[in-house]
Amino acid sequence: MRIDHVGIACHDLEEKIAFFQRTFELTVVAREVNEEQGVKEAMLHIADGNGGGSYIQLLEPLGPDTPVGKFLAKRGEGVHHVAFGVPDVAEAMQVIGDRGVRLLDKAPRHGTMGSSIAFLHPKDVGGMLTELVQAPKH
Ligand code: V0V
Ligand code: CO
């Protein structure tokens, strides 16, 4: 397994992109609006590796009644989730679900850059909202 991305909740996506660019010299490789997840997001490249790259994902909510909108209201800006890269997200959901971790999705959903994603309940993973992500097949 590897870390695909760390998701960071923010109020102003453009302002945070500019901060990460000038401070860490990171490059934006994708921007997307994901209506289903209630976010406008950007992926900033960190490194390439076996099985896929690693990224910082900056997340601005599309509204207050979304996962990231509620998180910002409750906790303010900061780390929202950690995403593990897996070769097969449906298989990982089955295996991890069978180990007693609650799945927040019944089936994989559409994620950034053509990926397939699913979330695990933070209370079952030591307080960390966890995403499983499968890169698109080329
Ligand atoms: C909530 N909790 C968290 C948390 N959000 N703990 C750690 N990290 C987070 N991000 C805690 C919260 O403090 C509560 O604990 C408890 O979990 C239940 O939270 P809640 O406030 O009652 O419930 P909600 O309605 O805020 O829902 C929380 C969950 C929701 C995690 C169930 O946000 C969700 O379904 N998230 C999955 C989808 C998502 O996050 N999408 C946006 C990223 P206490 O206070 O009771 O102790 S989209 C993305 O990453 C994409 C598209 C991609 O990568 O491609
Ligand atoms: Co994510």
mmCIF file with all atom_site columns, C-alpha atoms and ligand atoms in Angstrom:
data_model
loop_
_atom_site.group_PDB
_atom_site.id
_atom_site.type_symbol
_atom_site.label_atom_id
_atom_site.label_alt_id
_atom_site.label_comp_id
_atom_site.label_asym_id
_atom_site.label_entity_id
_atom_site.label_seq_id
_atom_site.pdbx_PDB_ins_code
_atom_site.Cartn_x
_atom_site.Cartn_y
_atom_site.Cartn_z
_atom_site.occupancy
_atom_site.B_iso_or_equiv
_atom_site.pdbx_formal_charge
_atom_site.auth_seq_id
_atom_site.auth_comp_id
_atom_site.auth_asym_id
_atom_site.auth_atom_id
_atom_site.pdbx_PDB_model_num
ATOM   1   C  CA  . MET A 1 1   ? 0.000   0.000  0.000   1.00 0.00 ? 1   MET A CA  1
ATOM   2   C  CA  . ARG A 1 2   ? 1.067   3.600  -0.478  1.00 0.00 ? 2   ARG A CA  1
ATOM   3   C  CA  . ILE A 1 3   ? -0.213  7.074  0.359   1.00 0.00 ? 3   ILE A CA  1
ATOM   4   C  CA  . ASP A 1 4   ? -1.935  8.469  -2.726  1.00 0.00 ? 4   ASP A CA  1
ATOM   5   C  CA  . HIS A 1 5   ? -2.924  11.801 -1.234  1.00 0.00 ? 5   HIS A CA  1
ATOM   6   C  CA  . VAL A 1 6   ? -3.573  13.847 1.868   1.00 0.00 ? 6   VAL A CA  1
ATOM   7   C  CA  . GLY A 1 7   ? -6.771  15.896 1.636   1.00 0.00 ? 7   GLY A CA  1
ATOM   8   C  CA  . ILE A 1 8   ? -6.799  19.368 3.194   1.00 0.00 ? 8   ILE A CA  1
ATOM   9   C  CA  . ALA A 1 9   ? -10.008 21.296 3.821   1.00 0.00 ? 9   ALA A CA  1
ATOM   10  C  CA  . CYS A 1 10  ? -9.874  24.997 3.040   1.00 0.00 ? 10  CYS A CA  1
ATOM   11  C  CA  . HIS A 1 11  ? -12.207 27.963 2.624   1.00 0.00 ? 11  HIS A CA  1
ATOM   12  C  CA  . ASP A 1 12  ? -10.566 29.405 -0.486  1.00 0.00 ? 12  ASP A CA  1
ATOM   13  C  CA  . LEU A 1 13  ? -9.105  26.966 -3.018  1.00 0.00 ? 13  LEU A CA  1
ATOM   14  C  CA  . GLU A 1 14  ? -7.321  29.543 -5.173  1.00 0.00 ? 14  GLU A CA  1
ATOM   15  C  CA  . GLU A 1 15  ? -5.699  31.181 -2.168  1.00 0.00 ? 15  GLU A CA  1
ATOM   16  C  CA  . LYS A 1 16  ? -4.448  27.811 -0.826  1.00 0.00 ? 16  LYS A CA  1
ATOM   17  C  CA  . ILE A 1 17  ? -3.161  26.722 -4.251  1.00 0.00 ? 17  ILE A CA  1
ATOM   18  C  CA  . ALA A 1 18  ? -1.135  29.927 -4.447  1.00 0.00 ? 18  ALA A CA  1
ATOM   19  C  CA  . PHE A 1 19  ? 0.229   29.327 -0.938  1.00 0.00 ? 19  PHE A CA  1
ATOM   20  C  CA  . PHE A 1 20  ? 1.359   25.748 -1.699  1.00 0.00 ? 20  PHE A CA  1
ATOM   21  C  CA  . GLN A 1 21  ? 2.872   26.827 -5.021  1.00 0.00 ? 21  GLN A CA  1
ATOM   22  C  CA  . ARG A 1 22  ? 4.944   29.659 -3.617  1.00 0.00 ? 22  ARG A CA  1
ATOM   23  C  CA  . THR A 1 23  ? 5.866   27.957 -0.345  1.00 0.00 ? 23  THR A CA  1
ATOM   24  C  CA  . PHE A 1 24  ? 6.644   24.389 -1.453  1.00 0.00 ? 24  PHE A CA  1
ATOM   25  C  CA  . GLU A 1 25  ? 6.995   24.876 -5.227  1.00 0.00 ? 25  GLU A CA  1
ATOM   26  C  CA  . LEU A 1 26  ? 4.306   22.269 -5.897  1.00 0.00 ? 26  LEU A CA  1
ATOM   27  C  CA  . THR A 1 27  ? 2.598   21.998 -9.284  1.00 0.00 ? 27  THR A CA  1
ATOM   28  C  CA  . VAL A 1 28  ? -1.141  21.684 -9.853  1.00 0.00 ? 28  VAL A CA  1
ATOM   29  C  CA  . VAL A 1 29  ? -1.803  18.638 -12.050 1.00 0.00 ? 29  VAL A CA  1
ATOM   30  C  CA  . ALA A 1 30  ? -5.604  18.558 -11.929 1.00 0.00 ? 30  ALA A CA  1
ATOM   31  C  CA  . ARG A 1 31  ? -8.594  20.661 -10.925 1.00 0.00 ? 31  ARG A CA  1
ATOM   32  C  CA  . GLU A 1 32  ? -12.086 19.280 -10.697 1.00 0.00 ? 32  GLU A CA  1
ATOM   33  C  CA  . VAL A 1 33  ? -15.580 19.951 -9.383  1.00 0.00 ? 33  VAL A CA  1
ATOM   34  C  CA  . ASN A 1 34  ? -17.059 16.780 -7.882  1.00 0.00 ? 34  ASN A CA  1
ATOM   35  C  CA  . GLU A 1 35  ? -20.775 17.431 -7.287  1.00 0.00 ? 35  GLU A CA  1
ATOM   36  C  CA  . GLU A 1 36  ? -21.370 14.018 -5.726  1.00 0.00 ? 36  GLU A CA  1
ATOM   37  C  CA  . GLN A 1 37  ? -18.683 14.670 -3.073  1.00 0.00 ? 37  GLN A CA  1
ATOM   38  C  CA  . GLY A 1 38  ? -19.623 18.345 -2.707  1.00 0.00 ? 38  GLY A CA  1
ATOM   39  C  CA  . VAL A 1 39  ? -16.138 19.674 -3.447  1.00 0.00 ? 39  VAL A CA  1
ATOM   40  C  CA  . LYS A 1 40  ? -14.093 21.824 -5.748  1.00 0.00 ? 40  LYS A CA  1
ATOM   41  C  CA  . GLU A 1 41  ? -10.588 20.367 -5.572  1.00 0.00 ? 41  GLU A CA  1
ATOM   42  C  CA  . ALA A 1 42  ? -7.032  20.552 -6.877  1.00 0.00 ? 42  ALA A CA  1
ATOM   43  C  CA  . MET A 1 43  ? -4.271  17.939 -6.917  1.00 0.00 ? 43  MET A CA  1
ATOM   44  C  CA  . LEU A 1 44  ? -0.701  19.139 -6.294  1.00 0.00 ? 44  LEU A CA  1
ATOM   45  C  CA  . HIS A 1 45  ? 2.031   16.727 -7.313  1.00 0.00 ? 45  HIS A CA  1
ATOM   46  C  CA  . ILE A 1 46  ? 4.486   15.494 -4.666  1.00 0.00 ? 46  ILE A CA  1
ATOM   47  C  CA  . ALA A 1 47  ? 6.217   12.448 -6.160  1.00 0.00 ? 47  ALA A CA  1
ATOM   48  C  CA  . ASP A 1 48  ? 5.942   9.558  -8.584  1.00 0.00 ? 48  ASP A CA  1
ATOM   49  C  CA  . GLY A 1 49  ? 6.122   5.973  -7.408  1.00 0.00 ? 49  GLY A CA  1
ATOM   50  C  CA  . ASN A 1 50  ? 5.260   2.375  -8.093  1.00 0.00 ? 50  ASN A CA  1
ATOM   51  C  CA  . GLY A 1 51  ? 1.520   2.067  -8.604  1.00 0.00 ? 51  GLY A CA  1
ATOM   52  C  CA  . GLY A 1 52  ? 0.935   5.814  -8.935  1.00 0.00 ? 52  GLY A CA  1
ATOM   53  C  CA  . GLY A 1 53  ? 1.912   9.279  -7.797  1.00 0.00 ? 53  GLY A CA  1
ATOM   54  C  CA  . SER A 1 54  ? 1.377   11.020 -4.489  1.00 0.00 ? 54  SER A CA  1
ATOM   55  C  CA  . TYR A 1 55  ? -0.371  14.341 -4.047  1.00 0.00 ? 55  TYR A CA  1
ATOM   56  C  CA  . ILE A 1 56  ? -1.747  16.994 -1.763  1.00 0.00 ? 56  ILE A CA  1
ATOM   57  C  CA  . GLN A 1 57  ? -5.472  17.391 -2.434  1.00 0.00 ? 57  GLN A CA  1
ATOM   58  C  CA  . LEU A 1 58  ? -6.885  20.818 -1.605  1.00 0.00 ? 58  LEU A CA  1
ATOM   59  C  CA  . LEU A 1 59  ? -10.649 20.768 -0.978  1.00 0.00 ? 59  LEU A CA  1
ATOM   60  C  CA  . GLU A 1 60  ? -13.091 23.677 -0.952  1.00 0.00 ? 60  GLU A CA  1
ATOM   61  C  CA  . PRO A 1 61  ? -16.720 22.790 -0.144  1.00 0.00 ? 61  PRO A CA  1
ATOM   62  C  CA  . LEU A 1 62  ? -19.502 23.495 -2.654  1.00 0.00 ? 62  LEU A CA  1
ATOM   63  C  CA  . GLY A 1 63  ? -21.776 24.372 0.278   1.00 0.00 ? 63  GLY A CA  1
ATOM   64  C  CA  . PRO A 1 64  ? -22.166 24.141 4.065   1.00 0.00 ? 64  PRO A CA  1
ATOM   65  C  CA  . ASP A 1 65  ? -24.155 20.886 3.946   1.00 0.00 ? 65  ASP A CA  1
ATOM   66  C  CA  . THR A 1 66  ? -21.351 18.793 2.446   1.00 0.00 ? 66  THR A CA  1
ATOM   67  C  CA  . PRO A 1 67  ? -18.687 16.638 4.154   1.00 0.00 ? 67  PRO A CA  1
ATOM   68  C  CA  . VAL A 1 68  ? -16.000 19.319 3.820   1.00 0.00 ? 68  VAL A CA  1
ATOM   69  C  CA  . GLY A 1 69  ? -18.425 22.166 4.608   1.00 0.00 ? 69  GLY A CA  1
ATOM   70  C  CA  . LYS A 1 70  ? -19.440 20.503 7.868   1.00 0.00 ? 70  LYS A CA  1
ATOM   71  C  CA  . PHE A 1 71  ? -15.811 19.714 8.719   1.00 0.00 ? 71  PHE A CA  1
ATOM   72  C  CA  . LEU A 1 72  ? -14.788 23.377 8.251   1.00 0.00 ? 72  LEU A CA  1
ATOM   73  C  CA  . ALA A 1 73  ? -17.678 24.591 10.422  1.00 0.00 ? 73  ALA A CA  1
ATOM   74  C  CA  . LYS A 1 74  ? -16.788 22.151 13.191  1.00 0.00 ? 74  LYS A CA  1
ATOM   75  C  CA  . ARG A 1 75  ? -12.980 22.078 13.098  1.00 0.00 ? 75  ARG A CA  1
ATOM   76  C  CA  . GLY A 1 76  ? -11.747 24.800 10.745  1.00 0.00 ? 76  GLY A CA  1
ATOM   77  C  CA  . GLU A 1 77  ? -9.120  24.344 8.041   1.00 0.00 ? 77  GLU A CA  1
ATOM   78  C  CA  . GLY A 1 78  ? -6.763  21.380 8.232   1.00 0.00 ? 78  GLY A CA  1
ATOM   79  C  CA  . VAL A 1 79  ? -6.127  17.751 7.326   1.00 0.00 ? 79  VAL A CA  1
ATOM   80  C  CA  . HIS A 1 80  ? -9.449  16.200 6.295   1.00 0.00 ? 80  HIS A CA  1
ATOM   81  C  CA  . HIS A 1 81  ? -8.495  12.705 5.080   1.00 0.00 ? 81  HIS A CA  1
ATOM   82  C  CA  . VAL A 1 82  ? -5.675  10.378 4.086   1.00 0.00 ? 82  VAL A CA  1
ATOM   83  C  CA  . ALA A 1 83  ? -6.046  8.308  0.913   1.00 0.00 ? 83  ALA A CA  1
ATOM   84  C  CA  . PHE A 1 84  ? -4.344  4.939  0.515   1.00 0.00 ? 84  PHE A CA  1
ATOM   85  C  CA  . GLY A 1 85  ? -3.635  3.755  -3.012  1.00 0.00 ? 85  GLY A CA  1
ATOM   86  C  CA  . VAL A 1 86  ? -4.836  0.206  -3.648  1.00 0.00 ? 86  VAL A CA  1
ATOM   87  C  CA  . PRO A 1 87  ? -4.701  -1.910 -6.805  1.00 0.00 ? 87  PRO A CA  1
ATOM   88  C  CA  . ASP A 1 88  ? -8.413  -2.842 -6.651  1.00 0.00 ? 88  ASP A CA  1
ATOM   89  C  CA  . VAL A 1 89  ? -10.772 -0.666 -4.590  1.00 0.00 ? 89  VAL A CA  1
ATOM   90  C  CA  . ALA A 1 90  ? -13.754 -3.083 -4.674  1.00 0.00 ? 90  ALA A CA  1
ATOM   91  C  CA  . GLU A 1 91  ? -11.563 -5.892 -3.381  1.00 0.00 ? 91  GLU A CA  1
ATOM   92  C  CA  . ALA A 1 92  ? -10.015 -3.654 -0.697  1.00 0.00 ? 92  ALA A CA  1
ATOM   93  C  CA  . MET A 1 93  ? -13.518 -2.597 0.462   1.00 0.00 ? 93  MET A CA  1
ATOM   94  C  CA  . GLN A 1 94  ? -14.537 -6.230 0.810   1.00 0.00 ? 94  GLN A CA  1
ATOM   95  C  CA  . VAL A 1 95  ? -11.411 -7.268 2.722   1.00 0.00 ? 95  VAL A CA  1
ATOM   96  C  CA  . ILE A 1 96  ? -11.304 -4.218 5.014   1.00 0.00 ? 96  ILE A CA  1
ATOM   97  C  CA  . GLY A 1 97  ? -15.077 -4.304 5.595   1.00 0.00 ? 97  GLY A CA  1
ATOM   98  C  CA  . ASP A 1 98  ? -14.807 -7.944 6.631   1.00 0.00 ? 98  ASP A CA  1
ATOM   99  C  CA  . ARG A 1 99  ? -12.235 -6.855 9.245   1.00 0.00 ? 99  ARG A CA  1
ATOM   100 C  CA  . GLY A 1 100 ? -14.944 -4.776 10.948  1.00 0.00 ? 100 GLY A CA  1
ATOM   101 C  CA  . VAL A 1 101 ? -14.234 -1.283 9.599   1.00 0.00 ? 101 VAL A CA  1
ATOM   102 C  CA  . ARG A 1 102 ? -17.419 0.557  8.552   1.00 0.00 ? 102 ARG A CA  1
ATOM   103 C  CA  . LEU A 1 103 ? -17.534 1.508  4.880   1.00 0.00 ? 103 LEU A CA  1
ATOM   104 C  CA  . LEU A 1 104 ? -19.143 4.877  4.095   1.00 0.00 ? 104 LEU A CA  1
ATOM   105 C  CA  . ASP A 1 105 ? -19.800 3.829  0.492   1.00 0.00 ? 105 ASP A CA  1
ATOM   106 C  CA  . LYS A 1 106 ? -21.653 0.752  -0.733  1.00 0.00 ? 106 LYS A CA  1
ATOM   107 C  CA  . ALA A 1 107 ? -19.809 0.780  -4.059  1.00 0.00 ? 107 ALA A CA  1
ATOM   108 C  CA  . PRO A 1 108 ? -16.804 2.658  -5.466  1.00 0.00 ? 108 PRO A CA  1
ATOM   109 C  CA  . ARG A 1 109 ? -17.475 6.239  -6.526  1.00 0.00 ? 109 ARG A CA  1
ATOM   110 C  CA  . HIS A 1 110 ? -15.943 8.613  -9.018  1.00 0.00 ? 110 HIS A CA  1
ATOM   111 C  CA  . GLY A 1 111 ? -12.789 10.296 -7.711  1.00 0.00 ? 111 GLY A CA  1
ATOM   112 C  CA  . THR A 1 112 ? -10.284 12.800 -9.011  1.00 0.00 ? 112 THR A CA  1
ATOM   113 C  CA  . MET A 1 113 ? -8.324  12.185 -12.230 1.00 0.00 ? 113 MET A CA  1
ATOM   114 C  CA  . GLY A 1 114 ? -10.494 9.229  -13.253 1.00 0.00 ? 114 GLY A CA  1
ATOM   115 C  CA  . SER A 1 115 ? -9.906  7.273  -10.047 1.00 0.00 ? 115 SER A CA  1
ATOM   116 C  CA  . SER A 1 116 ? -12.352 5.026  -8.165  1.00 0.00 ? 116 SER A CA  1
ATOM   117 C  CA  . ILE A 1 117 ? -12.725 5.817  -4.474  1.00 0.00 ? 117 ILE A CA  1
ATOM   118 C  CA  . ALA A 1 118 ? -14.403 4.705  -1.257  1.00 0.00 ? 118 ALA A CA  1
ATOM   119 C  CA  . PHE A 1 119 ? -14.320 6.066  2.294   1.00 0.00 ? 119 PHE A CA  1
ATOM   120 C  CA  . LEU A 1 120 ? -13.902 4.334  5.674   1.00 0.00 ? 120 LEU A CA  1
ATOM   121 C  CA  . HIS A 1 121 ? -15.453 5.676  8.878   1.00 0.00 ? 121 HIS A CA  1
ATOM   122 C  CA  . PRO A 1 122 ? -12.953 7.838  10.801  1.00 0.00 ? 122 PRO A CA  1
ATOM   123 C  CA  . LYS A 1 123 ? -14.078 6.420  14.154  1.00 0.00 ? 123 LYS A CA  1
ATOM   124 C  CA  . ASP A 1 124 ? -12.935 2.937  13.047  1.00 0.00 ? 124 ASP A CA  1
ATOM   125 C  CA  . VAL A 1 125 ? -9.511  4.154  11.872  1.00 0.00 ? 125 VAL A CA  1
ATOM   126 C  CA  . GLY A 1 126 ? -8.212  5.940  14.943  1.00 0.00 ? 126 GLY A CA  1
ATOM   127 C  CA  . GLY A 1 127 ? -9.976  9.210  14.159  1.00 0.00 ? 127 GLY A CA  1
ATOM   128 C  CA  . MET A 1 128 ? -8.634  9.444  10.601  1.00 0.00 ? 128 MET A CA  1
ATOM   129 C  CA  . LEU A 1 129 ? -11.100 9.708  7.718   1.00 0.00 ? 129 LEU A CA  1
ATOM   130 C  CA  . THR A 1 130 ? -9.609  7.208  5.278   1.00 0.00 ? 130 THR A CA  1
ATOM   131 C  CA  . GLU A 1 131 ? -10.099 6.982  1.538   1.00 0.00 ? 131 GLU A CA  1
ATOM   132 C  CA  . LEU A 1 132 ? -9.231  4.021  -0.666  1.00 0.00 ? 132 LEU A CA  1
ATOM   133 C  CA  . VAL A 1 133 ? -8.250  5.015  -4.186  1.00 0.00 ? 133 VAL A CA  1
ATOM   134 C  CA  . GLN A 1 134 ? -7.671  2.994  -7.308  1.00 0.00 ? 134 GLN A CA  1
ATOM   135 C  CA  . ALA A 1 135 ? -5.893  4.761  -10.144 1.00 0.00 ? 135 ALA A CA  1
ATOM   136 C  CA  . PRO A 1 136 ? -7.528  4.586  -13.579 1.00 0.00 ? 136 PRO A CA  1
ATOM   137 C  CA  . LYS A 1 137 ? -6.372  1.744  -15.811 1.00 0.00 ? 137 LYS A CA  1
ATOM   138 C  CA  . HIS A 1 138 ? -4.409  2.968  -18.817 1.00 0.00 ? 138 HIS A CA  1
HETATM 139 C  C1  . V0V B 2 .   ? -16.125 13.831 10.809  1.00 0.00 ? 1   V0V B C1  1
HETATM 140 N  N1  . V0V B 2 .   ? -15.385 13.268 11.790  1.00 0.00 ? 1   V0V B N1  1
HETATM 141 C  C2  . V0V B 2 .   ? -14.124 13.195 11.382  1.00 0.00 ? 1   V0V B C2  1
HETATM 142 C  C3  . V0V B 2 .   ? -14.099 13.763 10.087  1.00 0.00 ? 1   V0V B C3  1
HETATM 143 N  N2  . V0V B 2 .   ? -15.354 14.136 9.763   1.00 0.00 ? 1   V0V B N2  1
HETATM 144 N  N3  . V0V B 2 .   ? -13.017 12.720 11.977  1.00 0.00 ? 1   V0V B N3  1
HETATM 145 C  C4  . V0V B 2 .   ? -11.863 12.804 11.293  1.00 0.00 ? 1   V0V B C4  1
HETATM 146 N  N4  . V0V B 2 .   ? -11.764 13.341 10.052  1.00 0.00 ? 1   V0V B N4  1
HETATM 147 C  C5  . V0V B 2 .   ? -12.853 13.829 9.418   1.00 0.00 ? 1   V0V B C5  1
HETATM 148 N  N5  . V0V B 2 .   ? -12.744 14.351 8.202   1.00 0.00 ? 1   V0V B N5  1
HETATM 149 C  C6  . V0V B 2 .   ? -15.879 12.797 13.091  1.00 0.00 ? 1   V0V B C6  1
HETATM 150 C  C7  . V0V B 2 .   ? -16.754 13.834 13.754  1.00 0.00 ? 1   V0V B C7  1
HETATM 151 O  O1  . V0V B 2 .   ? -15.970 14.728 14.507  1.00 0.00 ? 1   V0V B O1  1
HETATM 152 C  C8  . V0V B 2 .   ? -17.659 12.992 14.622  1.00 0.00 ? 1   V0V B C8  1
HETATM 153 O  O2  . V0V B 2 .   ? -17.020 12.653 15.804  1.00 0.00 ? 1   V0V B O2  1
HETATM 154 C  C9  . V0V B 2 .   ? -17.837 11.724 13.804  1.00 0.00 ? 1   V0V B C9  1
HETATM 155 O  O3  . V0V B 2 .   ? -16.718 11.664 12.898  1.00 0.00 ? 1   V0V B O3  1
HETATM 156 C  C10 . V0V B 2 .   ? -19.110 11.724 12.979  1.00 0.00 ? 1   V0V B C10 1
HETATM 157 O  O4  . V0V B 2 .   ? -19.146 12.921 12.288  1.00 0.00 ? 1   V0V B O4  1
HETATM 158 P  P1  . V0V B 2 .   ? -20.458 13.796 12.117  1.00 0.00 ? 1   V0V B P1  1
HETATM 159 O  O5  . V0V B 2 .   ? -20.103 15.234 12.223  1.00 0.00 ? 1   V0V B O5  1
HETATM 160 O  O6  . V0V B 2 .   ? -21.531 13.285 12.975  1.00 0.00 ? 1   V0V B O6  1
HETATM 161 O  O7  . V0V B 2 .   ? -20.892 13.373 10.672  1.00 0.00 ? 1   V0V B O7  1
HETATM 162 P  P2  . V0V B 2 .   ? -20.768 14.071 9.319   1.00 0.00 ? 1   V0V B P2  1
HETATM 163 O  O8  . V0V B 2 .   ? -22.176 14.246 8.843   1.00 0.00 ? 1   V0V B O8  1
HETATM 164 O  O9  . V0V B 2 .   ? -19.897 15.269 9.363   1.00 0.00 ? 1   V0V B O9  1
HETATM 165 O  O10 . V0V B 2 .   ? -20.079 12.945 8.434   1.00 0.00 ? 1   V0V B O10 1
HETATM 166 C  C11 . V0V B 2 .   ? -18.743 12.563 8.627   1.00 0.00 ? 1   V0V B C11 1
HETATM 167 C  C12 . V0V B 2 .   ? -18.382 11.564 7.513   1.00 0.00 ? 1   V0V B C12 1
HETATM 168 C  C13 . V0V B 2 .   ? -18.643 12.270 6.171   1.00 0.00 ? 1   V0V B C13 1
HETATM 169 C  C14 . V0V B 2 .   ? -16.930 11.163 7.689   1.00 0.00 ? 1   V0V B C14 1
HETATM 170 C  C15 . V0V B 2 .   ? -19.283 10.317 7.652   1.00 0.00 ? 1   V0V B C15 1
HETATM 171 O  O11 . V0V B 2 .   ? -17.844 13.449 6.106   1.00 0.00 ? 1   V0V B O11 1
HETATM 172 C  C16 . V0V B 2 .   ? -18.367 11.417 4.959   1.00 0.00 ? 1   V0V B C16 1
HETATM 173 O  O12 . V0V B 2 .   ? -19.170 10.572 4.565   1.00 0.00 ? 1   V0V B O12 1
HETATM 174 N  N6  . V0V B 2 .   ? -17.194 11.607 4.292   1.00 0.00 ? 1   V0V B N6  1
HETATM 175 C  C17 . V0V B 2 .   ? -16.838 10.852 3.099   1.00 0.00 ? 1   V0V B C17 1
HETATM 176 C  C18 . V0V B 2 .   ? -16.926 11.695 1.840   1.00 0.00 ? 1   V0V B C18 1
HETATM 177 C  C19 . V0V B 2 .   ? -16.011 12.889 1.833   1.00 0.00 ? 1   V0V B C19 1
HETATM 178 O  O13 . V0V B 2 .   ? -15.440 13.269 2.853   1.00 0.00 ? 1   V0V B O13 1
HETATM 179 N  N7  . V0V B 2 .   ? -15.859 13.548 0.635   1.00 0.00 ? 1   V0V B N7  1
HETATM 180 C  C20 . V0V B 2 .   ? -15.054 14.741 0.477   1.00 0.00 ? 1   V0V B C20 1
HETATM 181 C  C21 . V0V B 2 .   ? -13.707 14.413 -0.077  1.00 0.00 ? 1   V0V B C21 1
HETATM 182 P  P3  . V0V B 2 .   ? -17.571 13.116 17.234  1.00 0.00 ? 1   V0V B P3  1
HETATM 183 O  O14 . V0V B 2 .   ? -17.607 14.623 17.181  1.00 0.00 ? 1   V0V B O14 1
HETATM 184 O  O15 . V0V B 2 .   ? -18.923 12.488 17.314  1.00 0.00 ? 1   V0V B O15 1
HETATM 185 O  O16 . V0V B 2 .   ? -16.579 12.560 18.198  1.00 0.00 ? 1   V0V B O16 1
HETATM 186 S  S1  . V0V B 2 .   ? -13.856 14.057 -1.799  1.00 0.00 ? 1   V0V B S1  1
HETATM 187 C  C22 . V0V B 2 .   ? -12.367 13.380 -2.341  1.00 0.00 ? 1   V0V B C22 1
HETATM 188 O  O17 . V0V B 2 .   ? -11.442 13.155 -1.468  1.00 0.00 ? 1   V0V B O17 1
HETATM 189 C  C23 . V0V B 2 .   ? -12.231 13.096 -3.700  1.00 0.00 ? 1   V0V B C23 1
HETATM 190 C  C24 . V0V B 2 .   ? -13.275 13.453 -4.704  1.00 0.00 ? 1   V0V B C24 1
HETATM 191 C  C25 . V0V B 2 .   ? -11.028 12.399 -4.224  1.00 0.00 ? 1   V0V B C25 1
HETATM 192 O  O18 . V0V B 2 .   ? -10.080 12.151 -3.497  1.00 0.00 ? 1   V0V B O18 1
HETATM 193 O  O19 . V0V B 2 .   ? -11.007 12.089 -5.452  1.00 0.00 ? 1   V0V B O19 1
HETATM 194 CO CO  . CO  B 3 .   ? -9.499  12.532 -1.544  1.00 0.00 ? 2   CO  B CO  1
#
